[in-house]
Amino acid sequence: MDESRPIFQQIAEQIENDIISGALPEESQVPSTNEFAVFHRINPATAGKGVNVLVDAGILYKKRGIGMFVADGARARLVAERRERFREQYVQPLLVEAEKLGITPEQLSSMIEKGGTR
């Protein structure tokens, strides 16, 4: 666990990562809050808060008396959100800095293809 971020956010991100990777396919049941709590040695309420973040976002839904499940379309939504966040956090600043340094789009593309090596 990363101590710089709230645990409930890390639980939500772990579930998101499992959905994106396919470890938790759509319509599959996610571990219970008690299972998350035992595994991470945290309070079940904290685990529940992480799960509820995803319920509120429509990524997970509850089947009464059974548990939480991955919603249809959850993976596509998460991938789209992550791509947009990637663009905002990494690509836009990269383009701004490249422009400041006089790096052309072609040069930047070449740098990326080479993995940053010269």
Short mmCIF file of N, CA and C in Angstrom, two decimals:
data_model
loop_
_atom_site.label_atom_id
_atom_site.label_comp_id
_atom_site.label_asym_id
_atom_site.label_seq_id
_atom_site.Cartn_x
_atom_site.Cartn_y
_atom_site.Cartn_z
N MET A 1 0.83 -1.19 0.00
CA MET A 1 0.00 0.00 0.00
C MET A 1 0.88 1.25 0.00
N ASP A 2 0.39 2.27 -0.69
CA ASP A 2 1.08 3.54 -0.82
C ASP A 2 0.58 4.47 0.28
N GLU A 3 1.43 4.83 1.19
CA GLU A 3 1.00 5.62 2.34
C GLU A 3 0.72 7.08 2.01
N SER A 4 1.01 7.50 0.77
CA SER A 4 0.78 8.90 0.40
C SER A 4 -0.66 9.14 -0.07
N ARG A 5 -1.41 8.05 -0.29
CA ARG A 5 -2.79 8.17 -0.75
C ARG A 5 -3.72 7.40 0.17
N PRO A 6 -4.97 7.85 0.29
CA PRO A 6 -5.93 7.13 1.14
C PRO A 6 -6.10 5.68 0.68
N ILE A 7 -6.23 4.78 1.63
CA ILE A 7 -6.35 3.35 1.33
C ILE A 7 -7.57 3.06 0.49
N PHE A 8 -8.69 3.73 0.77
CA PHE A 8 -9.91 3.44 -0.01
C PHE A 8 -9.70 3.74 -1.49
N GLN A 9 -8.91 4.80 -1.81
CA GLN A 9 -8.62 5.11 -3.20
C GLN A 9 -7.77 4.01 -3.83
N GLN A 10 -6.86 3.46 -3.05
CA GLN A 10 -6.00 2.40 -3.55
C GLN A 10 -6.80 1.12 -3.80
N ILE A 11 -7.77 0.85 -2.95
CA ILE A 11 -8.66 -0.31 -3.14
C ILE A 11 -9.43 -0.13 -4.45
N ALA A 12 -10.01 1.07 -4.64
CA ALA A 12 -10.76 1.34 -5.87
C ALA A 12 -9.86 1.19 -7.09
N GLU A 13 -8.65 1.71 -7.02
CA GLU A 13 -7.72 1.61 -8.15
C GLU A 13 -7.31 0.16 -8.41
N GLN A 14 -7.14 -0.61 -7.36
CA GLN A 14 -6.80 -2.03 -7.53
C GLN A 14 -7.92 -2.76 -8.28
N ILE A 15 -9.16 -2.48 -7.91
CA ILE A 15 -10.30 -3.09 -8.60
C ILE A 15 -10.34 -2.63 -10.05
N GLU A 16 -10.14 -1.32 -10.27
CA GLU A 16 -10.10 -0.81 -11.64
C GLU A 16 -9.03 -1.51 -12.46
N ASN A 17 -7.84 -1.66 -11.90
CA ASN A 17 -6.74 -2.33 -12.60
C ASN A 17 -7.11 -3.77 -12.95
N ASP A 18 -7.77 -4.45 -12.03
CA ASP A 18 -8.19 -5.83 -12.28
C ASP A 18 -9.25 -5.90 -13.38
N ILE A 19 -10.10 -4.90 -13.44
CA ILE A 19 -11.11 -4.86 -14.51
C ILE A 19 -10.43 -4.60 -15.85
N ILE A 20 -9.52 -3.64 -15.89
CA ILE A 20 -8.83 -3.30 -17.13
C ILE A 20 -8.00 -4.48 -17.63
N SER A 21 -7.32 -5.19 -16.72
CA SER A 21 -6.46 -6.31 -17.12
C SER A 21 -7.26 -7.55 -17.52
N GLY A 22 -8.53 -7.58 -17.15
CA GLY A 22 -9.35 -8.74 -17.45
C GLY A 22 -9.41 -9.75 -16.31
N ALA A 23 -8.70 -9.48 -15.22
CA ALA A 23 -8.74 -10.37 -14.06
C ALA A 23 -10.15 -10.38 -13.45
N LEU A 24 -10.86 -9.26 -13.59
CA LEU A 24 -12.26 -9.17 -13.16
C LEU A 24 -13.11 -8.82 -14.39
N PRO A 25 -13.58 -9.82 -15.11
CA PRO A 25 -14.38 -9.54 -16.32
C PRO A 25 -15.74 -8.93 -15.96
N GLU A 26 -16.35 -8.31 -16.95
CA GLU A 26 -17.68 -7.75 -16.75
C GLU A 26 -18.64 -8.84 -16.32
N GLU A 27 -19.52 -8.49 -15.41
CA GLU A 27 -20.52 -9.37 -14.82
C GLU A 27 -19.93 -10.39 -13.84
N SER A 28 -18.63 -10.29 -13.54
CA SER A 28 -18.05 -11.18 -12.54
C SER A 28 -18.19 -10.53 -11.16
N GLN A 29 -18.18 -11.37 -10.14
CA GLN A 29 -18.31 -10.88 -8.77
C GLN A 29 -16.95 -10.43 -8.27
N VAL A 30 -16.94 -9.29 -7.58
CA VAL A 30 -15.70 -8.80 -6.99
C VAL A 30 -15.60 -9.32 -5.56
N PRO A 31 -14.39 -9.39 -5.02
CA PRO A 31 -14.27 -9.82 -3.62
C PRO A 31 -15.09 -8.92 -2.70
N SER A 32 -15.52 -9.49 -1.60
CA SER A 32 -16.32 -8.72 -0.63
C SER A 32 -15.43 -7.72 0.11
N THR A 33 -16.09 -6.77 0.74
CA THR A 33 -15.33 -5.79 1.53
C THR A 33 -14.59 -6.48 2.66
N ASN A 34 -15.19 -7.53 3.22
CA ASN A 34 -14.50 -8.28 4.28
C ASN A 34 -13.25 -8.98 3.74
N GLU A 35 -13.33 -9.51 2.52
CA GLU A 35 -12.15 -10.15 1.92
C GLU A 35 -11.05 -9.13 1.67
N PHE A 36 -11.41 -7.94 1.17
CA PHE A 36 -10.41 -6.88 0.99
C PHE A 36 -9.82 -6.48 2.34
N ALA A 37 -10.67 -6.36 3.34
CA ALA A 37 -10.22 -5.94 4.67
C ALA A 37 -9.22 -6.94 5.25
N VAL A 38 -9.52 -8.22 5.14
CA VAL A 38 -8.63 -9.26 5.66
C VAL A 38 -7.31 -9.26 4.88
N PHE A 39 -7.41 -9.21 3.55
CA PHE A 39 -6.22 -9.27 2.71
C PHE A 39 -5.28 -8.10 2.99
N HIS A 40 -5.85 -6.89 3.11
CA HIS A 40 -5.03 -5.69 3.30
C HIS A 40 -4.85 -5.31 4.78
N ARG A 41 -5.50 -6.07 5.65
CA ARG A 41 -5.43 -5.78 7.09
C ARG A 41 -5.90 -4.36 7.40
N ILE A 42 -7.11 -4.07 6.89
CA ILE A 42 -7.72 -2.76 7.09
C ILE A 42 -9.13 -2.94 7.62
N ASN A 43 -9.73 -1.84 8.03
CA ASN A 43 -11.11 -1.84 8.51
C ASN A 43 -12.05 -2.13 7.34
N PRO A 44 -13.05 -3.00 7.52
CA PRO A 44 -14.01 -3.27 6.45
C PRO A 44 -14.71 -2.01 5.93
N ALA A 45 -14.91 -1.02 6.79
CA ALA A 45 -15.54 0.23 6.35
C ALA A 45 -14.67 0.96 5.34
N THR A 46 -13.37 0.89 5.52
CA THR A 46 -12.44 1.52 4.57
C THR A 46 -12.51 0.80 3.22
N ALA A 47 -12.51 -0.52 3.26
CA ALA A 47 -12.64 -1.30 2.03
C ALA A 47 -13.98 -0.99 1.35
N GLY A 48 -15.03 -0.89 2.15
CA GLY A 48 -16.35 -0.58 1.62
C GLY A 48 -16.39 0.78 0.96
N LYS A 49 -15.67 1.73 1.51
CA LYS A 49 -15.62 3.07 0.92
C LYS A 49 -14.99 3.00 -0.47
N GLY A 50 -13.94 2.20 -0.64
CA GLY A 50 -13.30 2.03 -1.94
C GLY A 50 -14.23 1.40 -2.95
N VAL A 51 -14.96 0.38 -2.52
CA VAL A 51 -15.93 -0.28 -3.39
C VAL A 51 -17.05 0.68 -3.76
N ASN A 52 -17.52 1.45 -2.79
CA ASN A 52 -18.63 2.38 -3.04
C ASN A 52 -18.27 3.50 -4.01
N VAL A 53 -16.99 3.87 -4.05
CA VAL A 53 -16.55 4.85 -5.04
C VAL A 53 -16.86 4.33 -6.44
N LEU A 54 -16.61 3.05 -6.65
CA LEU A 54 -16.85 2.45 -7.97
C LEU A 54 -18.33 2.19 -8.22
N VAL A 55 -19.10 1.93 -7.16
CA VAL A 55 -20.55 1.79 -7.31
C VAL A 55 -21.13 3.14 -7.74
N ASP A 56 -20.70 4.21 -7.08
CA ASP A 56 -21.19 5.55 -7.40
C ASP A 56 -20.84 5.95 -8.83
N ALA A 57 -19.71 5.43 -9.33
CA ALA A 57 -19.27 5.74 -10.70
C ALA A 57 -19.93 4.83 -11.74
N GLY A 58 -20.70 3.84 -11.29
CA GLY A 58 -21.36 2.93 -12.21
C GLY A 58 -20.46 1.83 -12.74
N ILE A 59 -19.31 1.63 -12.12
CA ILE A 59 -18.38 0.58 -12.53
C ILE A 59 -18.78 -0.76 -11.90
N LEU A 60 -19.26 -0.70 -10.68
CA LEU A 60 -19.75 -1.89 -9.98
C LEU A 60 -21.23 -1.69 -9.65
N TYR A 61 -21.93 -2.80 -9.47
CA TYR A 61 -23.31 -2.73 -9.00
C TYR A 61 -23.55 -3.87 -8.02
N LYS A 62 -24.56 -3.67 -7.19
CA LYS A 62 -24.86 -4.64 -6.13
C LYS A 62 -26.03 -5.52 -6.53
N LYS A 63 -25.84 -6.82 -6.32
CA LYS A 63 -26.95 -7.77 -6.41
C LYS A 63 -27.31 -8.09 -4.96
N ARG A 64 -28.47 -7.68 -4.58
CA ARG A 64 -28.88 -7.80 -3.19
C ARG A 64 -28.72 -9.23 -2.68
N GLY A 65 -28.05 -9.36 -1.56
CA GLY A 65 -27.86 -10.65 -0.93
C GLY A 65 -26.77 -11.51 -1.55
N ILE A 66 -26.18 -11.04 -2.65
CA ILE A 66 -25.15 -11.83 -3.33
C ILE A 66 -23.79 -11.15 -3.26
N GLY A 67 -23.75 -9.85 -3.61
CA GLY A 67 -22.49 -9.12 -3.57
C GLY A 67 -22.39 -8.10 -4.68
N MET A 68 -21.16 -7.65 -4.89
CA MET A 68 -20.88 -6.64 -5.90
C MET A 68 -20.37 -7.30 -7.18
N PHE A 69 -20.78 -6.71 -8.33
CA PHE A 69 -20.42 -7.24 -9.63
C PHE A 69 -19.93 -6.12 -10.54
N VAL A 70 -19.11 -6.50 -11.52
CA VAL A 70 -18.60 -5.56 -12.50
C VAL A 70 -19.71 -5.28 -13.52
N ALA A 71 -19.97 -4.01 -13.76
CA ALA A 71 -21.04 -3.60 -14.68
C ALA A 71 -20.62 -3.83 -16.13
N ASP A 72 -21.63 -4.05 -16.98
CA ASP A 72 -21.39 -4.11 -18.43
C ASP A 72 -20.79 -2.78 -18.88
N GLY A 73 -19.80 -2.83 -19.74
CA GLY A 73 -19.17 -1.62 -20.26
C GLY A 73 -18.16 -0.98 -19.34
N ALA A 74 -17.94 -1.58 -18.15
CA ALA A 74 -17.03 -0.98 -17.17
C ALA A 74 -15.61 -0.87 -17.71
N ARG A 75 -15.14 -1.92 -18.36
CA ARG A 75 -13.76 -1.91 -18.86
C ARG A 75 -13.55 -0.79 -19.88
N ALA A 76 -14.46 -0.68 -20.83
CA ALA A 76 -14.35 0.35 -21.86
C ALA A 76 -14.37 1.74 -21.25
N ARG A 77 -15.23 1.95 -20.27
CA ARG A 77 -15.30 3.26 -19.60
C ARG A 77 -14.01 3.57 -18.87
N LEU A 78 -13.48 2.57 -18.16
CA LEU A 78 -12.24 2.79 -17.41
C LEU A 78 -11.07 3.07 -18.35
N VAL A 79 -10.98 2.32 -19.44
CA VAL A 79 -9.90 2.54 -20.41
C VAL A 79 -10.01 3.94 -21.00
N ALA A 80 -11.20 4.36 -21.35
CA ALA A 80 -11.39 5.70 -21.92
C ALA A 80 -11.00 6.78 -20.91
N GLU A 81 -11.41 6.60 -19.66
CA GLU A 81 -11.06 7.58 -18.62
C GLU A 81 -9.55 7.63 -18.39
N ARG A 82 -8.91 6.46 -18.35
CA ARG A 82 -7.47 6.41 -18.13
C ARG A 82 -6.71 7.02 -19.31
N ARG A 83 -7.18 6.77 -20.52
CA ARG A 83 -6.52 7.36 -21.70
C ARG A 83 -6.60 8.88 -21.66
N GLU A 84 -7.77 9.39 -21.30
CA GLU A 84 -7.93 10.84 -21.20
C GLU A 84 -7.03 11.41 -20.11
N ARG A 85 -6.97 10.75 -18.98
CA ARG A 85 -6.10 11.19 -17.89
C ARG A 85 -4.62 11.14 -18.31
N PHE A 86 -4.25 10.10 -19.06
CA PHE A 86 -2.89 9.96 -19.58
C PHE A 86 -2.56 11.13 -20.49
N ARG A 87 -3.51 11.46 -21.37
CA ARG A 87 -3.30 12.59 -22.27
C ARG A 87 -3.10 13.88 -21.49
N GLU A 88 -3.94 14.12 -20.50
CA GLU A 88 -3.86 15.35 -19.71
C GLU A 88 -2.59 15.41 -18.85
N GLN A 89 -2.23 14.30 -18.23
CA GLN A 89 -1.11 14.30 -17.27
C GLN A 89 0.25 14.15 -17.93
N TYR A 90 0.31 13.46 -19.07
CA TYR A 90 1.61 13.16 -19.66
C TYR A 90 1.80 13.75 -21.05
N VAL A 91 0.85 13.56 -21.93
CA VAL A 91 1.03 13.97 -23.32
C VAL A 91 1.02 15.49 -23.44
N GLN A 92 0.02 16.16 -22.86
CA GLN A 92 -0.05 17.62 -22.97
C GLN A 92 1.21 18.29 -22.41
N PRO A 93 1.65 17.94 -21.19
CA PRO A 93 2.89 18.56 -20.69
C PRO A 93 4.11 18.24 -21.57
N LEU A 94 4.15 17.04 -22.11
CA LEU A 94 5.24 16.64 -22.99
C LEU A 94 5.27 17.53 -24.24
N LEU A 95 4.12 17.76 -24.83
CA LEU A 95 4.04 18.59 -26.02
C LEU A 95 4.42 20.04 -25.73
N VAL A 96 3.99 20.54 -24.58
CA VAL A 96 4.33 21.91 -24.18
C VAL A 96 5.84 22.05 -24.03
N GLU A 97 6.46 21.11 -23.33
CA GLU A 97 7.90 21.16 -23.11
C GLU A 97 8.66 20.98 -24.43
N ALA A 98 8.20 20.09 -25.28
CA ALA A 98 8.84 19.88 -26.58
C ALA A 98 8.81 21.18 -27.39
N GLU A 99 7.68 21.86 -27.37
CA GLU A 99 7.57 23.12 -28.10
C GLU A 99 8.55 24.16 -27.55
N LYS A 100 8.66 24.24 -26.22
CA LYS A 100 9.61 25.18 -25.60
C LYS A 100 11.03 24.91 -26.05
N LEU A 101 11.35 23.63 -26.25
CA LEU A 101 12.71 23.24 -26.61
C LEU A 101 12.94 23.19 -28.11
N GLY A 102 11.92 23.52 -28.88
CA GLY A 102 12.05 23.53 -30.33
C GLY A 102 12.10 22.14 -30.93
N ILE A 103 11.55 21.16 -30.24
CA ILE A 103 11.51 19.78 -30.74
C ILE A 103 10.29 19.65 -31.64
N THR A 104 10.51 19.24 -32.86
CA THR A 104 9.41 19.09 -33.81
C THR A 104 8.62 17.82 -33.48
N PRO A 105 7.38 17.74 -33.97
CA PRO A 105 6.61 16.51 -33.76
C PRO A 105 7.33 15.28 -34.31
N GLU A 106 8.02 15.44 -35.43
CA GLU A 106 8.76 14.32 -36.02
C GLU A 106 9.91 13.88 -35.10
N GLN A 107 10.63 14.85 -34.57
CA GLN A 107 11.73 14.53 -33.65
C GLN A 107 11.20 13.86 -32.39
N LEU A 108 10.10 14.37 -31.88
CA LEU A 108 9.49 13.79 -30.69
C LEU A 108 9.05 12.35 -30.96
N SER A 109 8.43 12.13 -32.10
CA SER A 109 8.01 10.78 -32.47
C SER A 109 9.21 9.85 -32.55
N SER A 110 10.28 10.33 -33.14
CA SER A 110 11.51 9.53 -33.25
C SER A 110 12.07 9.20 -31.86
N MET A 111 12.04 10.18 -30.97
CA MET A 111 12.53 9.96 -29.60
C MET A 111 11.70 8.88 -28.91
N ILE A 112 10.40 8.94 -29.09
CA ILE A 112 9.50 7.98 -28.46
C ILE A 112 9.74 6.59 -29.02
N GLU A 113 9.88 6.50 -30.35
CA GLU A 113 10.12 5.19 -31.00
C GLU A 113 11.42 4.55 -30.52
N LYS A 114 12.42 5.39 -30.26
CA LYS A 114 13.72 4.88 -29.80
C LYS A 114 13.74 4.63 -28.30
N GLY A 115 12.66 4.94 -27.62
CA GLY A 115 12.59 4.74 -26.18
C GLY A 115 13.39 5.74 -25.40
N GLY A 116 13.59 6.91 -25.98
CA GLY A 116 14.31 7.96 -25.27
C GLY A 116 15.82 7.88 -25.42
N THR A 117 16.32 6.86 -26.10
CA THR A 117 17.76 6.77 -26.30
C THR A 117 18.18 7.65 -27.48
N ARG A 118 19.43 8.04 -27.49
CA ARG A 118 19.91 8.92 -28.58
C ARG A 118 20.46 8.14 -29.71
#
